[in-house]
Structures are given as structure tokens and as C-alpha cells.
Amino acid sequence: MVLNRKGTNDTRRQGLGFVHRSIRLRTAASLVLIVPLGFWLRRLNLGPESRWIANWGGSLSYEVFWMLVVFLFVPRPQRITAIAVGVCAATCALEFAQLWHPPWLQMIRSTFLGRAVLGTAFSWWDLPIYPVGCALGWLWLRRLCKWGDQAAGPPAH
């Protein structure tokens, strides 16, 4: 039971905590799904044209991954559009940062995690993928929230 300042039961806050907790659980489950999918897509090798599929699939999952990570810490449906715009801007900035090669950054990029998060080589072809990936992430998060609304049932009174 959650008590408000007057010492009475505040069911609205209790319901909100449940919704945030369930959204976070679904977001974490989505991360468990998207991470291996992204790595699998990056490693996909079905022939000459599969490199294009691997690049697009990996980049799309990269954008969805970052949107899920941000949403895990800010699980507010009204912030989904801001998250999409912010993630798109940040990943585009990271793409341009790949043109910069100071020794300390190269050392970070030489690790698996550094390559996975920061990338290693700038590509103009990655830039159009990022907004598409954020749009996909936006849809994914909207669906997570709608599913949560259905699962939570009617609001408590």
C-alpha cells in the first residue's frame, strides 16, 4: 500500500508503480531479444548481397537497442518521441565521431565492446538507416506501452 501525504491510500501511485515495473520488465525482455538478433544479423553471410542485409539489420537493431536502453531508465510513454529523436541524433554523432582517430579512442575501439558501441569506420550509408531504426524503435516502444496498458487492466479507483 502506498500512502499519500495525508496518510490515506493512494491507489493511483500504486498503479503507476506497477505499470512502470511491468514496462521495465518488458523492455528488459526486449533487450534480451534484440541484442543477440543484432549480433546474428551482423554476422549473417548468405552470399554477396547478404552484406547489405547484415549492415541494415545490424544498424536497425542498434538503434532499437539504444532506444530500449534509454526507455528502460525513462519508462514514460509520453517521452518515446523525444527518445527517438535523441537516440537518432546521438548515433549520427557517433557515426561522425568515427572520422576522429585519437590514440585513446582507437584503443577503446580495439575492444569488442568499443567496436560494438562506437563503431570503427564512418559510412554515409549508415546515416539513412538511423532514422529508420529509430522509427522502428518508436513503433516497438509504442507497442510495448499498449501491451502494458492491456495487461494492467482498468485503472484502480
PDB file of C-alpha atoms in Angstrom:
ATOM      1  CA  MET A   1       0.000   0.000   0.000  1.00  0.00           C
ATOM      2  CA  VAL A   2       1.249   3.491  -0.848  1.00  0.00           C
ATOM      3  CA  LEU A   3       0.196   6.317   1.439  1.00  0.00           C
ATOM      4  CA  ASN A   4      -0.031   9.896   0.235  1.00  0.00           C
ATOM      5  CA  ARG A   5       0.894  12.967   2.334  1.00  0.00           C
ATOM      6  CA  LYS A   6      -2.446  12.838   4.140  1.00  0.00           C
ATOM      7  CA  GLY A   7      -1.818   9.237   5.221  1.00  0.00           C
ATOM      8  CA  THR A   8      -4.544   7.756   3.045  1.00  0.00           C
ATOM      9  CA  ASN A   9      -4.166   5.018   0.468  1.00  0.00           C
ATOM     10  CA  ASP A  10      -3.051   6.417  -2.902  1.00  0.00           C
ATOM     11  CA  THR A  11      -4.026   3.746  -5.420  1.00  0.00           C
ATOM     12  CA  ARG A  12      -3.064   5.929  -8.388  1.00  0.00           C
ATOM     13  CA  ARG A  13       0.609   5.922  -7.377  1.00  0.00           C
ATOM     14  CA  GLN A  14       0.481   2.222  -6.612  1.00  0.00           C
ATOM     15  CA  GLY A  15      -0.930   1.568 -10.100  1.00  0.00           C
ATOM     16  CA  LEU A  16       1.706   3.796 -11.689  1.00  0.00           C
ATOM     17  CA  GLY A  17       4.482   1.837  -9.943  1.00  0.00           C
ATOM     18  CA  PHE A  18       3.045  -1.409 -11.267  1.00  0.00           C
ATOM     19  CA  VAL A  19       2.850  -0.052 -14.807  1.00  0.00           C
ATOM     20  CA  HIS A  20       6.442   1.261 -14.701  1.00  0.00           C
ATOM     21  CA  ARG A  21       7.698  -2.020 -13.266  1.00  0.00           C
ATOM     22  CA  SER A  22       5.896  -4.072 -15.914  1.00  0.00           C
ATOM     23  CA  ILE A  23       7.069  -1.761 -18.717  1.00  0.00           C
ATOM     24  CA  ARG A  24      10.636  -2.100 -17.441  1.00  0.00           C
ATOM     25  CA  LEU A  25      10.328  -5.889 -17.397  1.00  0.00           C
ATOM     26  CA  ARG A  26       9.027  -5.938 -20.979  1.00  0.00           C
ATOM     27  CA  THR A  27      11.768  -3.502 -22.018  1.00  0.00           C
ATOM     28  CA  ALA A  28      14.434  -5.719 -20.427  1.00  0.00           C
ATOM     29  CA  ALA A  29      12.941  -8.770 -22.175  1.00  0.00           C
ATOM     30  CA  SER A  30      13.075  -6.839 -25.458  1.00  0.00           C
ATOM     31  CA  LEU A  31      16.760  -6.110 -24.857  1.00  0.00           C
ATOM     32  CA  VAL A  32      17.382  -9.811 -24.273  1.00  0.00           C
ATOM     33  CA  LEU A  33      15.802 -10.405 -27.688  1.00  0.00           C
ATOM     34  CA  ILE A  34      17.337  -7.540 -29.694  1.00  0.00           C
ATOM     35  CA  VAL A  35      20.988  -7.949 -28.617  1.00  0.00           C
ATOM     36  CA  PRO A  36      21.521 -11.476 -29.975  1.00  0.00           C
ATOM     37  CA  LEU A  37      19.378 -10.646 -33.008  1.00  0.00           C
ATOM     38  CA  GLY A  38      21.597  -7.664 -33.808  1.00  0.00           C
ATOM     39  CA  PHE A  39      24.805  -9.676 -33.473  1.00  0.00           C
ATOM     40  CA  TRP A  40      23.338 -12.501 -35.533  1.00  0.00           C
ATOM     41  CA  LEU A  41      22.319 -10.085 -38.286  1.00  0.00           C
ATOM     42  CA  ARG A  42      25.808  -8.541 -38.320  1.00  0.00           C
ATOM     43  CA  ARG A  43      27.326 -11.987 -38.816  1.00  0.00           C
ATOM     44  CA  LEU A  44      24.815 -13.088 -41.450  1.00  0.00           C
ATOM     45  CA  ASN A  45      26.523 -14.424 -44.570  1.00  0.00           C
ATOM     46  CA  LEU A  46      24.196 -15.759 -47.252  1.00  0.00           C
ATOM     47  CA  GLY A  47      26.091 -14.578 -50.291  1.00  0.00           C
ATOM     48  CA  PRO A  48      27.204 -11.334 -51.950  1.00  0.00           C
ATOM     49  CA  GLU A  49      24.006  -9.399 -51.202  1.00  0.00           C
ATOM     50  CA  SER A  50      23.893 -10.513 -47.583  1.00  0.00           C
ATOM     51  CA  ARG A  51      26.461  -7.848 -46.615  1.00  0.00           C
ATOM     52  CA  TRP A  52      23.804  -5.214 -47.304  1.00  0.00           C
ATOM     53  CA  ILE A  53      21.251  -7.153 -45.229  1.00  0.00           C
ATOM     54  CA  ALA A  54      23.774  -7.587 -42.418  1.00  0.00           C
ATOM     55  CA  ASN A  55      24.609  -3.877 -42.374  1.00  0.00           C
ATOM     56  CA  TRP A  56      20.996  -2.703 -42.434  1.00  0.00           C
ATOM     57  CA  GLY A  57      19.769  -5.348 -39.994  1.00  0.00           C
ATOM     58  CA  GLY A  58      22.579  -4.695 -37.568  1.00  0.00           C
ATOM     59  CA  SER A  59      22.110  -0.928 -37.746  1.00  0.00           C
ATOM     60  CA  LEU A  60      18.349  -1.174 -37.275  1.00  0.00           C
ATOM     61  CA  SER A  61      18.788  -3.370 -34.220  1.00  0.00           C
ATOM     62  CA  TYR A  62      21.496  -0.978 -32.915  1.00  0.00           C
ATOM     63  CA  GLU A  63      19.012   1.906 -32.982  1.00  0.00           C
ATOM     64  CA  VAL A  64      16.249  -0.161 -31.363  1.00  0.00           C
ATOM     65  CA  PHE A  65      18.757  -1.323 -28.722  1.00  0.00           C
ATOM     66  CA  TRP A  66      19.651   2.242 -27.706  1.00  0.00           C
ATOM     67  CA  MET A  67      16.011   3.278 -27.615  1.00  0.00           C
ATOM     68  CA  LEU A  68      15.217   0.337 -25.341  1.00  0.00           C
ATOM     69  CA  VAL A  69      18.167   1.186 -23.071  1.00  0.00           C
ATOM     70  CA  VAL A  70      17.031   4.795 -22.674  1.00  0.00           C
ATOM     71  CA  PHE A  71      13.407   3.741 -22.185  1.00  0.00           C
ATOM     72  CA  LEU A  72      14.483   1.249 -19.507  1.00  0.00           C
ATOM     73  CA  PHE A  73      15.632   4.224 -17.415  1.00  0.00           C
ATOM     74  CA  VAL A  74      12.884   6.642 -18.559  1.00  0.00           C
ATOM     75  CA  PRO A  75       9.795   4.406 -18.929  1.00  0.00           C
ATOM     76  CA  ARG A  76       7.360   7.148 -19.844  1.00  0.00           C
ATOM     77  CA  PRO A  77       5.236   6.665 -22.950  1.00  0.00           C
ATOM     78  CA  GLN A  78       4.972  10.428 -23.469  1.00  0.00           C
ATOM     79  CA  ARG A  79       8.792  10.539 -23.914  1.00  0.00           C
ATOM     80  CA  ILE A  80       9.027   7.985 -26.737  1.00  0.00           C
ATOM     81  CA  THR A  81       9.268  10.589 -29.500  1.00  0.00           C
ATOM     82  CA  ALA A  82      11.933  12.547 -27.598  1.00  0.00           C
ATOM     83  CA  ILE A  83      13.848   9.308 -27.036  1.00  0.00           C
ATOM     84  CA  ALA A  84      13.702   8.521 -30.753  1.00  0.00           C
ATOM     85  CA  VAL A  85      14.977  11.971 -31.725  1.00  0.00           C
ATOM     86  CA  GLY A  86      17.701  11.907 -29.069  1.00  0.00           C
ATOM     87  CA  VAL A  87      18.917   8.424 -29.969  1.00  0.00           C
ATOM     88  CA  CYS A  88      18.968   9.289 -33.668  1.00  0.00           C
ATOM     89  CA  ALA A  89      20.992  12.461 -33.009  1.00  0.00           C
ATOM     90  CA  ALA A  90      23.401  10.639 -30.687  1.00  0.00           C
ATOM     91  CA  THR A  91      24.021   7.732 -33.059  1.00  0.00           C
ATOM     92  CA  CYS A  92      24.521  10.094 -36.011  1.00  0.00           C
ATOM     93  CA  ALA A  93      27.053  11.984 -33.872  1.00  0.00           C
ATOM     94  CA  LEU A  94      28.753   8.665 -33.055  1.00  0.00           C
ATOM     95  CA  GLU A  95      28.899   7.892 -36.760  1.00  0.00           C
ATOM     96  CA  PHE A  96      30.663  11.196 -37.453  1.00  0.00           C
ATOM     97  CA  ALA A  97      32.955  10.578 -34.460  1.00  0.00           C
ATOM     98  CA  GLN A  98      34.306   7.588 -36.388  1.00  0.00           C
ATOM     99  CA  LEU A  99      36.161  10.121 -38.553  1.00  0.00           C
ATOM    100  CA  TRP A 100      38.185  11.086 -35.465  1.00  0.00           C
ATOM    101  CA  HIS A 101      41.085   8.780 -34.557  1.00  0.00           C
ATOM    102  CA  PRO A 102      42.946   9.905 -31.431  1.00  0.00           C
ATOM    103  CA  PRO A 103      45.058   7.102 -29.873  1.00  0.00           C
ATOM    104  CA  TRP A 104      42.918   6.803 -26.739  1.00  0.00           C
ATOM    105  CA  LEU A 105      39.742   6.383 -28.808  1.00  0.00           C
ATOM    106  CA  GLN A 106      41.433   3.866 -31.101  1.00  0.00           C
ATOM    107  CA  MET A 107      42.417   1.887 -28.008  1.00  0.00           C
ATOM    108  CA  ILE A 108      38.757   1.768 -26.917  1.00  0.00           C
ATOM    109  CA  ARG A 109      37.650   0.805 -30.437  1.00  0.00           C
ATOM    110  CA  SER A 110      40.142  -2.068 -30.469  1.00  0.00           C
ATOM    111  CA  THR A 111      37.996  -3.923 -27.908  1.00  0.00           C
ATOM    112  CA  PHE A 112      34.853  -5.879 -28.785  1.00  0.00           C
ATOM    113  CA  LEU A 113      32.631  -3.590 -26.721  1.00  0.00           C
ATOM    114  CA  GLY A 114      34.270  -0.481 -28.201  1.00  0.00           C
ATOM    115  CA  ARG A 115      33.671  -1.727 -31.750  1.00  0.00           C
ATOM    116  CA  ALA A 116      30.085  -2.722 -30.944  1.00  0.00           C
ATOM    117  CA  VAL A 117      29.177   0.595 -29.304  1.00  0.00           C
ATOM    118  CA  LEU A 118      31.358   3.164 -31.089  1.00  0.00           C
ATOM    119  CA  GLY A 119      31.971   1.526 -34.453  1.00  0.00           C
ATOM    120  CA  THR A 120      35.220   1.703 -36.380  1.00  0.00           C
ATOM    121  CA  ALA A 121      34.629   3.200 -39.827  1.00  0.00           C
ATOM    122  CA  PHE A 122      32.468   6.090 -40.996  1.00  0.00           C
ATOM    123  CA  SER A 123      29.914   5.303 -43.684  1.00  0.00           C
ATOM    124  CA  TRP A 124      27.480   7.721 -45.299  1.00  0.00           C
ATOM    125  CA  TRP A 125      25.225   4.725 -45.950  1.00  0.00           C
ATOM    126  CA  ASP A 126      24.666   4.272 -42.219  1.00  0.00           C
ATOM    127  CA  LEU A 127      23.114   7.727 -41.788  1.00  0.00           C
ATOM    128  CA  PRO A 128      19.763   6.998 -43.538  1.00  0.00           C
ATOM    129  CA  ILE A 129      19.440   3.748 -41.584  1.00  0.00           C
ATOM    130  CA  TYR A 130      19.468   5.505 -38.211  1.00  0.00           C
ATOM    131  CA  PRO A 131      16.163   7.409 -38.594  1.00  0.00           C
ATOM    132  CA  VAL A 132      14.555   4.252 -39.996  1.00  0.00           C
ATOM    133  CA  GLY A 133      15.832   2.299 -36.991  1.00  0.00           C
ATOM    134  CA  CYS A 134      14.533   4.953 -34.609  1.00  0.00           C
ATOM    135  CA  ALA A 135      11.132   4.846 -36.313  1.00  0.00           C
ATOM    136  CA  LEU A 136      11.152   1.079 -35.829  1.00  0.00           C
ATOM    137  CA  GLY A 137      12.169   1.581 -32.190  1.00  0.00           C
ATOM    138  CA  TRP A 138       9.402   4.155 -31.776  1.00  0.00           C
ATOM    139  CA  LEU A 139       6.870   1.602 -33.030  1.00  0.00           C
ATOM    140  CA  TRP A 140       8.380  -1.091 -30.796  1.00  0.00           C
ATOM    141  CA  LEU A 141       8.114   1.116 -27.684  1.00  0.00           C
ATOM    142  CA  ARG A 142       4.587   2.224 -28.544  1.00  0.00           C
ATOM    143  CA  ARG A 143       3.597  -1.439 -28.827  1.00  0.00           C
ATOM    144  CA  LEU A 144       5.268  -2.236 -25.507  1.00  0.00           C
ATOM    145  CA  CYS A 145       3.262   0.524 -23.849  1.00  0.00           C
ATOM    146  CA  LYS A 146      -0.040  -0.506 -25.471  1.00  0.00           C
ATOM    147  CA  TRP A 147       0.575  -4.098 -24.452  1.00  0.00           C
ATOM    148  CA  GLY A 148       1.249  -2.844 -20.917  1.00  0.00           C
ATOM    149  CA  ASP A 149      -1.994  -0.882 -20.869  1.00  0.00           C
ATOM    150  CA  GLN A 150      -3.907  -4.012 -21.862  1.00  0.00           C
ATOM    151  CA  ALA A 151      -2.045  -6.183 -19.347  1.00  0.00           C
ATOM    152  CA  ALA A 152      -2.533  -3.709 -16.475  1.00  0.00           C
ATOM    153  CA  GLY A 153      -6.291  -3.721 -16.885  1.00  0.00           C
ATOM    154  CA  PRO A 154      -8.591  -0.853 -15.951  1.00  0.00           C
ATOM    155  CA  PRO A 155      -7.168   1.887 -13.708  1.00  0.00           C
ATOM    156  CA  ALA A 156      -7.701   1.474  -9.960  1.00  0.00           C
ATOM    157  CA  HIS A 157     -10.190   3.863  -8.319  1.00  0.00           C
TER     158      HIS A 157
END
